[in-house]
PDB file of C-alpha atoms and ligand atoms in Angstrom:
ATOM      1  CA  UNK A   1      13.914   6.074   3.257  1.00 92.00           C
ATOM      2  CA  UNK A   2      16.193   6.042   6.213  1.00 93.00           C
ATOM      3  CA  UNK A   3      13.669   7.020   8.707  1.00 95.00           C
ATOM      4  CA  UNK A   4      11.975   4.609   7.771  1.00 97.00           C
ATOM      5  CA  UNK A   5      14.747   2.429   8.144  1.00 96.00           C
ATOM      6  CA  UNK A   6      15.647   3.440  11.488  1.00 96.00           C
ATOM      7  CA  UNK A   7      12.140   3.474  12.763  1.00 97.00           C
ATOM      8  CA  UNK A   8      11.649  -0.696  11.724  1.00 97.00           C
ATOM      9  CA  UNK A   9      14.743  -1.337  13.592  1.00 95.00           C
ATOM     10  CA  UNK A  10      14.068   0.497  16.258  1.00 96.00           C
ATOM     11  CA  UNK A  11      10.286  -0.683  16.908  1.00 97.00           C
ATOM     12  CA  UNK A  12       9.558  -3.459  13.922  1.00 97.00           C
ATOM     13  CA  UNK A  13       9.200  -7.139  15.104  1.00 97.00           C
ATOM     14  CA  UNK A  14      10.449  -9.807  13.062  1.00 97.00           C
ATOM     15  CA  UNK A  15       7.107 -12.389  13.783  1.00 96.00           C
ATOM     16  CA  UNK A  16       8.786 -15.264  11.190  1.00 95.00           C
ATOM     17  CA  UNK A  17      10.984 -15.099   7.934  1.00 94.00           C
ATOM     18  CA  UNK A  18       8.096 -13.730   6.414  1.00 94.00           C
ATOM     19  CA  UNK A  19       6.325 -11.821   8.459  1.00 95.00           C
ATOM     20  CA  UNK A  20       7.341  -7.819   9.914  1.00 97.00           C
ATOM     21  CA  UNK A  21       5.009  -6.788  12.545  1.00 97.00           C
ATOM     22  CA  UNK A  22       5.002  -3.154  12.548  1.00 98.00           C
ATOM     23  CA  UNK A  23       1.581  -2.410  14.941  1.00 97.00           C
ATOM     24  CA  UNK A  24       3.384   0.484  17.039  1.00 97.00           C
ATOM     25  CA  UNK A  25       3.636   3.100  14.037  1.00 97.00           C
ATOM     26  CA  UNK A  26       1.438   1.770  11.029  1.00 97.00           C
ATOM     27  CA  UNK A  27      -1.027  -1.175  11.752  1.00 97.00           C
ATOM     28  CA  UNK A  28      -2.437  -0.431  14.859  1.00 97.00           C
ATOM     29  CA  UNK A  29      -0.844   2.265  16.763  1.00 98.00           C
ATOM     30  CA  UNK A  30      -0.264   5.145  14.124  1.00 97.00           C
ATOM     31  CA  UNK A  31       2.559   7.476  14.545  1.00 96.00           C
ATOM     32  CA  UNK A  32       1.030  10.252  13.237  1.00 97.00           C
ATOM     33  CA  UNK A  33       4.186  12.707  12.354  1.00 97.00           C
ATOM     34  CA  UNK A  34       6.055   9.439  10.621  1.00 98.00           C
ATOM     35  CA  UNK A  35       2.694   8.672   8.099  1.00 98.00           C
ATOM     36  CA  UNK A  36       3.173  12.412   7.418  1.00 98.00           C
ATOM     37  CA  UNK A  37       6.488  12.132   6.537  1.00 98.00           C
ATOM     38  CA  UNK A  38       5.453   8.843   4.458  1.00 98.00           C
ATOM     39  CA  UNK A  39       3.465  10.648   2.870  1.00 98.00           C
ATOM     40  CA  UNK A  40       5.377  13.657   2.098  1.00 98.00           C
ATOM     41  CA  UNK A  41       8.000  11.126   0.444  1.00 98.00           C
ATOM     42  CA  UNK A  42       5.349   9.426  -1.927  1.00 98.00           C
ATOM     43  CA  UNK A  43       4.273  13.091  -2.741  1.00 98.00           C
ATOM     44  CA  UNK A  44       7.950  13.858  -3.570  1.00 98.00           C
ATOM     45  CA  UNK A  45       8.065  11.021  -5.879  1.00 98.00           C
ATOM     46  CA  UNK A  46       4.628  11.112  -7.343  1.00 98.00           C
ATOM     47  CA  UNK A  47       4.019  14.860  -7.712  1.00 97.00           C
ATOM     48  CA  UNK A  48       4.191  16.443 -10.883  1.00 92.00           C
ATOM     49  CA  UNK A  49       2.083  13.470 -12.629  1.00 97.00           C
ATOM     50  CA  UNK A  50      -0.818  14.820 -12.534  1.00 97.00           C
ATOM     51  CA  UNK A  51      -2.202  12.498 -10.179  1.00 98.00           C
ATOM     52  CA  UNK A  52      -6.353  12.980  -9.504  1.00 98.00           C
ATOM     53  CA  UNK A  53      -6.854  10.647  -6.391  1.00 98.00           C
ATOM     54  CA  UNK A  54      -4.917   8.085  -4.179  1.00 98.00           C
ATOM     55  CA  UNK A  55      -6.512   4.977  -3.282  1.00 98.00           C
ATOM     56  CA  UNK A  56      -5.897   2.204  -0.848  1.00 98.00           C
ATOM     57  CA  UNK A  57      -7.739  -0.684   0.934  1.00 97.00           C
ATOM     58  CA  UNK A  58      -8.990  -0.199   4.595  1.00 96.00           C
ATOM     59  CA  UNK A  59      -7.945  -0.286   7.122  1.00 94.00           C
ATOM     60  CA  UNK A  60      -4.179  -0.202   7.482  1.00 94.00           C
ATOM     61  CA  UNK A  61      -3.731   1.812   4.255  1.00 97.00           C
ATOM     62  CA  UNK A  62      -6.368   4.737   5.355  1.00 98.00           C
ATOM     63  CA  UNK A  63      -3.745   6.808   7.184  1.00 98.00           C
ATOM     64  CA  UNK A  64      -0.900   6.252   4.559  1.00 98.00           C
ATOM     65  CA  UNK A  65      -3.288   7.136   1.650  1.00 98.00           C
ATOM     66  CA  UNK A  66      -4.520  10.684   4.138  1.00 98.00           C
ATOM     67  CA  UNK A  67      -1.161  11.561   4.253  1.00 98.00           C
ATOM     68  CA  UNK A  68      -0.147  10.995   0.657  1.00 98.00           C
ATOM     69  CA  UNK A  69      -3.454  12.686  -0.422  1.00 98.00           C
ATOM     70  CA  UNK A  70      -3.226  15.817   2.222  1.00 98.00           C
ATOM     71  CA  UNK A  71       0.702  16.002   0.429  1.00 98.00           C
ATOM     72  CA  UNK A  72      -0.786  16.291  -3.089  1.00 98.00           C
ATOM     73  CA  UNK A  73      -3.617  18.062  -2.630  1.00 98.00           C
ATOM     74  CA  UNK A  74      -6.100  15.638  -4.006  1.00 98.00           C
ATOM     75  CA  UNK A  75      -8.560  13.305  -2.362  1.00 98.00           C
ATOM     76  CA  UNK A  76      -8.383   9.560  -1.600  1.00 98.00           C
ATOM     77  CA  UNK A  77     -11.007   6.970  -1.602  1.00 98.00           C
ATOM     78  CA  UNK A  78     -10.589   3.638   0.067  1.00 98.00           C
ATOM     79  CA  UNK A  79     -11.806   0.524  -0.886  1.00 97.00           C
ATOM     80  CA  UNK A  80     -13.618  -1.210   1.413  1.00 95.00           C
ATOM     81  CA  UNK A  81     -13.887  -5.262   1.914  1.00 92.00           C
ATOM     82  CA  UNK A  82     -17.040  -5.668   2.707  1.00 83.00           C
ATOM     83  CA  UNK A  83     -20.085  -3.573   0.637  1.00 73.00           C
ATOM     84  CA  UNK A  84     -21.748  -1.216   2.492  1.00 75.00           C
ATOM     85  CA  UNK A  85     -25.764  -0.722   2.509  1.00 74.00           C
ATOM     86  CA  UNK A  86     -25.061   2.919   1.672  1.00 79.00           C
ATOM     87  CA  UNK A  87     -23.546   1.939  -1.322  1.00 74.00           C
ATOM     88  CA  UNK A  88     -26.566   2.003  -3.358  1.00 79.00           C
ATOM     89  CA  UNK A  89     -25.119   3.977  -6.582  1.00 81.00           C
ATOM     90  CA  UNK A  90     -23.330   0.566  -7.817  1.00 92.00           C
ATOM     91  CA  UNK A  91     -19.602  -0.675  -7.018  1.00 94.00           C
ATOM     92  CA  UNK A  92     -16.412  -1.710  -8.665  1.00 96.00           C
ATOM     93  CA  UNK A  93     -15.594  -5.512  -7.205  1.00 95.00           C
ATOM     94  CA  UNK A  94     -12.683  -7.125  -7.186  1.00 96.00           C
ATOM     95  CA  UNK A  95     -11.889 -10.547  -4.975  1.00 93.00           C
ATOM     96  CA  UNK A  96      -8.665 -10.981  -2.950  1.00 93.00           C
ATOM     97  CA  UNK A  97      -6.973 -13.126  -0.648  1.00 88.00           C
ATOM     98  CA  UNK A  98      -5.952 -11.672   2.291  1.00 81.00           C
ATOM     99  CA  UNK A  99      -1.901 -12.919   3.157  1.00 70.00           C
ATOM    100  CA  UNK A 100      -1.985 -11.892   6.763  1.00 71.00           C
ATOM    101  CA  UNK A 101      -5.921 -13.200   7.566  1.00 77.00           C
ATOM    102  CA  UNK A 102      -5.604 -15.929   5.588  1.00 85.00           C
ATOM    103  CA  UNK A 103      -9.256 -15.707   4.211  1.00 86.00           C
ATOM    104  CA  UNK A 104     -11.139 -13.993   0.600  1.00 90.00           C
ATOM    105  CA  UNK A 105     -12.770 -11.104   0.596  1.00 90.00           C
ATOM    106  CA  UNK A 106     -14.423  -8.694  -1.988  1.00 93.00           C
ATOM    107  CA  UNK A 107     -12.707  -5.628  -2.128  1.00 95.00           C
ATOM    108  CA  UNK A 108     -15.453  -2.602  -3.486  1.00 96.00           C
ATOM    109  CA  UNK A 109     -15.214   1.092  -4.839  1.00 96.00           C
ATOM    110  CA  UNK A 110     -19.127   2.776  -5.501  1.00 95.00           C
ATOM    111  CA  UNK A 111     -18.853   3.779  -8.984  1.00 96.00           C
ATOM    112  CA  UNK A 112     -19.274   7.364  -7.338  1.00 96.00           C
ATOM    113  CA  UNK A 113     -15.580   8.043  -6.479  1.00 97.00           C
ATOM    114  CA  UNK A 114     -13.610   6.542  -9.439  1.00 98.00           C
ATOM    115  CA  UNK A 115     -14.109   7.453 -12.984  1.00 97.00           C
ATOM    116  CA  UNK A 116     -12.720   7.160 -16.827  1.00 98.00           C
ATOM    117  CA  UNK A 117     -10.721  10.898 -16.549  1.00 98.00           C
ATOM    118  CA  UNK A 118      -9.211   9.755 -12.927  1.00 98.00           C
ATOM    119  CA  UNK A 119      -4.950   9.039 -12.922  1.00 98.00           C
ATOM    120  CA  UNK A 120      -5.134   6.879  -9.949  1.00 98.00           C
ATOM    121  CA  UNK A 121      -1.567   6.480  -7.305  1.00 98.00           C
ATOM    122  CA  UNK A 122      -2.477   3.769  -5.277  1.00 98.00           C
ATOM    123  CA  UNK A 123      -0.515   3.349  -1.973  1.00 98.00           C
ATOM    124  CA  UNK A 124      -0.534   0.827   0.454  1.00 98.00           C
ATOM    125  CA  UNK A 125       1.446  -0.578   3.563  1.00 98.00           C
ATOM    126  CA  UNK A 126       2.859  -3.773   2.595  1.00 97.00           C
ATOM    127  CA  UNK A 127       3.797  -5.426  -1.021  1.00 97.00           C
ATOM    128  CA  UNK A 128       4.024  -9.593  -0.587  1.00 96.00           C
ATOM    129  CA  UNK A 129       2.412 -11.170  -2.974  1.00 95.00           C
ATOM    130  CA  UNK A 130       0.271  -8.418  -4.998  1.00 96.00           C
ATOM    131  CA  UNK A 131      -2.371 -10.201  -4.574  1.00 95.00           C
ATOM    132  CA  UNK A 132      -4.118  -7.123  -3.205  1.00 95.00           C
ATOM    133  CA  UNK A 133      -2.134  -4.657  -5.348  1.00 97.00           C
ATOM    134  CA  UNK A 134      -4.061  -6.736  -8.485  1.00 97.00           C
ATOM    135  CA  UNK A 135      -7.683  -6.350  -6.717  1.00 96.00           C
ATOM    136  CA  UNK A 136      -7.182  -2.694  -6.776  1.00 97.00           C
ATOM    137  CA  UNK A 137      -5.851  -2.579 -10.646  1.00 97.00           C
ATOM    138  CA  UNK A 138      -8.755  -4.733 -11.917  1.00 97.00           C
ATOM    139  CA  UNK A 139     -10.850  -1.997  -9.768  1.00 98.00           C
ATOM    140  CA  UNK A 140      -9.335   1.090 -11.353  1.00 98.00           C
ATOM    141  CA  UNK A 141      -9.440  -0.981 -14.916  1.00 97.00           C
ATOM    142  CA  UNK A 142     -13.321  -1.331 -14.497  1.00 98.00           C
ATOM    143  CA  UNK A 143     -13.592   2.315 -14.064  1.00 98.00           C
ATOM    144  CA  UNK A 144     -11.594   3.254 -17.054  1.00 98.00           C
ATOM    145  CA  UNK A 145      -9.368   5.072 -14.782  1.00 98.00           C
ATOM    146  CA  UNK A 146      -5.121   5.273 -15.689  1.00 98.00           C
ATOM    147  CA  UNK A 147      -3.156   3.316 -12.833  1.00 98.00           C
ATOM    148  CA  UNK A 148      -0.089   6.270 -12.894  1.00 98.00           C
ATOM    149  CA  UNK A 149       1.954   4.396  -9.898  1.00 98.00           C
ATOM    150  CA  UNK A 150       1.833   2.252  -6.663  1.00 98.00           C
ATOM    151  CA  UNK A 151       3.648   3.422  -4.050  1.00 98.00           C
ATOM    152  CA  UNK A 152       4.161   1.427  -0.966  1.00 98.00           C
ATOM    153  CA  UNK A 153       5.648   1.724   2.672  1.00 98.00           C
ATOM    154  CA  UNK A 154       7.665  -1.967   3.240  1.00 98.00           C
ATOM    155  CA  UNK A 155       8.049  -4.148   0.131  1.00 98.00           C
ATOM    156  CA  UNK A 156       9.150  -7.707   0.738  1.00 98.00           C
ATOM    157  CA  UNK A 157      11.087  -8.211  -2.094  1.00 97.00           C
ATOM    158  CA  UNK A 158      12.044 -11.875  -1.405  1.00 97.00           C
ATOM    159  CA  UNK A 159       8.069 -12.607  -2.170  1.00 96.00           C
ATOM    160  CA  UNK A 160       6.861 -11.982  -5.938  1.00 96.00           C
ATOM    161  CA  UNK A 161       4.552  -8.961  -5.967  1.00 96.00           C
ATOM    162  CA  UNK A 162       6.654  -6.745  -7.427  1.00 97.00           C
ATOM    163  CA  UNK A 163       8.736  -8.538 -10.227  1.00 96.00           C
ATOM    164  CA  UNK A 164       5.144  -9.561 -11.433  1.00 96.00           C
ATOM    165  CA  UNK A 165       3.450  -6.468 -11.558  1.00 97.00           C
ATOM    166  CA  UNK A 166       6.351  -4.832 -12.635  1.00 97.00           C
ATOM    167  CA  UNK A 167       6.344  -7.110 -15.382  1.00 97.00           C
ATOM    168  CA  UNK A 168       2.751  -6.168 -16.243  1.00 95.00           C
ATOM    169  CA  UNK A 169       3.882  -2.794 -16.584  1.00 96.00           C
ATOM    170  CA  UNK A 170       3.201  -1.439 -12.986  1.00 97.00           C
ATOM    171  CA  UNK A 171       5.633   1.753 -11.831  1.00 97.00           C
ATOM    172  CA  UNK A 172       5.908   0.956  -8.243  1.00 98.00           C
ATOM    173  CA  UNK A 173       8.099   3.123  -5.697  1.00 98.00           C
ATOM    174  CA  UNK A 174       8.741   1.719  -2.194  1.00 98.00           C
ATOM    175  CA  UNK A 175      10.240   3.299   0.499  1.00 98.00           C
ATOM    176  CA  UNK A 176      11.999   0.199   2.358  1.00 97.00           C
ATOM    177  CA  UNK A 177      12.722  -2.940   0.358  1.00 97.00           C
ATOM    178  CA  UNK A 178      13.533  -5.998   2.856  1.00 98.00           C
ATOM    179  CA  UNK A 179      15.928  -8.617   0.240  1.00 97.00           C
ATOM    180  CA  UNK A 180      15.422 -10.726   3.756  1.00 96.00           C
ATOM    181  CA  UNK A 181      14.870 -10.994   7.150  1.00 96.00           C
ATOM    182  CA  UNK A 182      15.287 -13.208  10.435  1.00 94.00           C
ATOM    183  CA  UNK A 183      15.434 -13.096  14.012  1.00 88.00           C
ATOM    184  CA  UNK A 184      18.797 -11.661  13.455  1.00 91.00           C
ATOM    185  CA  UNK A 185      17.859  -8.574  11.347  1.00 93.00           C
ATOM    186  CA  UNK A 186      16.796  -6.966   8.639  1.00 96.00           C
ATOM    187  CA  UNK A 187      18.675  -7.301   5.004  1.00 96.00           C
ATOM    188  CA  UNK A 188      17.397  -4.303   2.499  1.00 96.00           C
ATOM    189  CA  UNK A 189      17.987  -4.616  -1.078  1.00 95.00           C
ATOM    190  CA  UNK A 190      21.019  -2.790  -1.700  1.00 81.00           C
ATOM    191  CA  UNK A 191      20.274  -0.799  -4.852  1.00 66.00           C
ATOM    192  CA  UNK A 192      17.132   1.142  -3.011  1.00 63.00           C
ATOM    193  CA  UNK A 193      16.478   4.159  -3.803  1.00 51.00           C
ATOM    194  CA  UNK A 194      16.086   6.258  -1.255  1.00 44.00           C
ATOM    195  CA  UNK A 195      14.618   9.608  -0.707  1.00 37.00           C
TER     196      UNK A 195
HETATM  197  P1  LIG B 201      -0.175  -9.127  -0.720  1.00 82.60           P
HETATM  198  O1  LIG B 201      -1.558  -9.003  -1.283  1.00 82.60           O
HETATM  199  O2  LIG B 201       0.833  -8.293  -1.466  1.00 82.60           O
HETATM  200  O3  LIG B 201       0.251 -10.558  -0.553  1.00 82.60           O
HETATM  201  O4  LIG B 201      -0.236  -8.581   0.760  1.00 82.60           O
HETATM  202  C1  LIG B 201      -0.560  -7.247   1.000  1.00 82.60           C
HETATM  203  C2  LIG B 201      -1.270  -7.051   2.303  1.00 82.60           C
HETATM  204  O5  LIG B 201      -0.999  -8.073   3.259  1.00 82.60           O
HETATM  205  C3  LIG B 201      -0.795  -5.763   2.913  1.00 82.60           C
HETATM  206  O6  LIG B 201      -1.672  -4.718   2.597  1.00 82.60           O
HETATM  207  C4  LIG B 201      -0.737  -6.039   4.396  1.00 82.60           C
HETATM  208  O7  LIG B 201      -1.969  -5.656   4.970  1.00 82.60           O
HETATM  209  C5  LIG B 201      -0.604  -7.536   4.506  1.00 82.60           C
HETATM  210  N1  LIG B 201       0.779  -7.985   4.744  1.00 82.60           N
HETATM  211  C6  LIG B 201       1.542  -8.751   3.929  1.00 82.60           C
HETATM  212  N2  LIG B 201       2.711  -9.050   4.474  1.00 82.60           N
HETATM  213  C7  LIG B 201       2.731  -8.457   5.691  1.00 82.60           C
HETATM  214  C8  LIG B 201       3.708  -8.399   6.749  1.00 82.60           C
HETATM  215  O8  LIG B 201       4.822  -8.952   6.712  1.00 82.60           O
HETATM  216  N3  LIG B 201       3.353  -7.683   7.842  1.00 82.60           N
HETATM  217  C9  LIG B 201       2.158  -7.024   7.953  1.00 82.60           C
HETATM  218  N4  LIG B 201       1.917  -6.323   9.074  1.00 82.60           N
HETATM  219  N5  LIG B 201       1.211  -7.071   6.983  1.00 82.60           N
HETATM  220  C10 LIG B 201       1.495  -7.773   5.850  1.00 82.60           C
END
């Protein structure tokens, strides 16, 4: 997605060789016209698949997953990582291991919000390991739900989320794939597709 492009090299901070900070227009700062145009580009790709609801984790995914949702005209339900006292109806669980933090945490879903009939897109900022990206599946799994696609803002692809899940059978679609990066720029994986 070449706005996408543009807007990483025009505000994204290379932190290390592994490691995009992108807090001015997704994970802390939100550019509000951009994660509508995010998420008219996974509603491009995804529409037309029947799609019942978009999920994503909180926080940084809540705005991506609004847009995407708003675009398809569905809802979205996002997991949370810690369980909530109102969630008294019974939850979906799932542990991860949080790349950025650098700690575990139990992702949840109240059995409410996801069910057997549901053909889930789940969308989310960053792919790096998929560690996440599998907390979600084993949630949508326990509900019986279909995963239909994962669509995702910046994919790292030097770091193995996506050759494994792909391998599992995951479709996922992601709108800027970094092959590598340094303090000297940004390399994207040539064969991208963009939209
Ligand atoms: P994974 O589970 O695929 O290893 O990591 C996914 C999560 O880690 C993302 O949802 C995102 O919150 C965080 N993350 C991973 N790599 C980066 C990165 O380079 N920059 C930022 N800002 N977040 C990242």
């Amino acid at each position: 997605m070449k706005a996408l492009h543009d807007k990483i090299a025009k505000e994204g901070l290379v932190v290390s060789d592994q490691i995009l900070k992108v807090d001015s227009f997704i994970n802390h700062q939100v550019d509000p016209e951009f994660i509508m145009e995010i998420g008219q580009a996974f509603a491009n790709h995804f529409g037309g698949q029947n799609i019942t609801k978009v999920v994503t984790i909180e926080a940084s995914g809540i705005h991506l997953a609004f847009a995407t949702a708003l675009k398809l005209g569905v809802p979205f339900v996002y997991a949370k990582k810690k369980k909530a006292l109102t969630q008294t109806g019974g939850v979906y669980s799932a542990p991860v291991y949080s790349f950025t933090r650098q700690e575990s945490y139990h992702l949840t879903v109240s059995k409410d919000y996801l069910s057997a009939e549901d053909r889930i897109l789940v969308i989310d900022d960053f792919l790096a390991t998929g560690v996440a990206l599998r907390g979600l599946r084993d949630i949508i799994l326990q509900a019986g739900a279909t995963l239909v696609g994962v669509g995702i803002v910046i994919e790292k692809s030097f770091q193995p989320g996506r050759k494994e899940l792909e391998a599992e059978g995951v479709q996922i679609h992601s709108l800027a794939r970094i092959q590598s990066m340094s303090e000297d720029g940004i390399l994207y994986v040539s064969d991208e597709a963009t939209l």
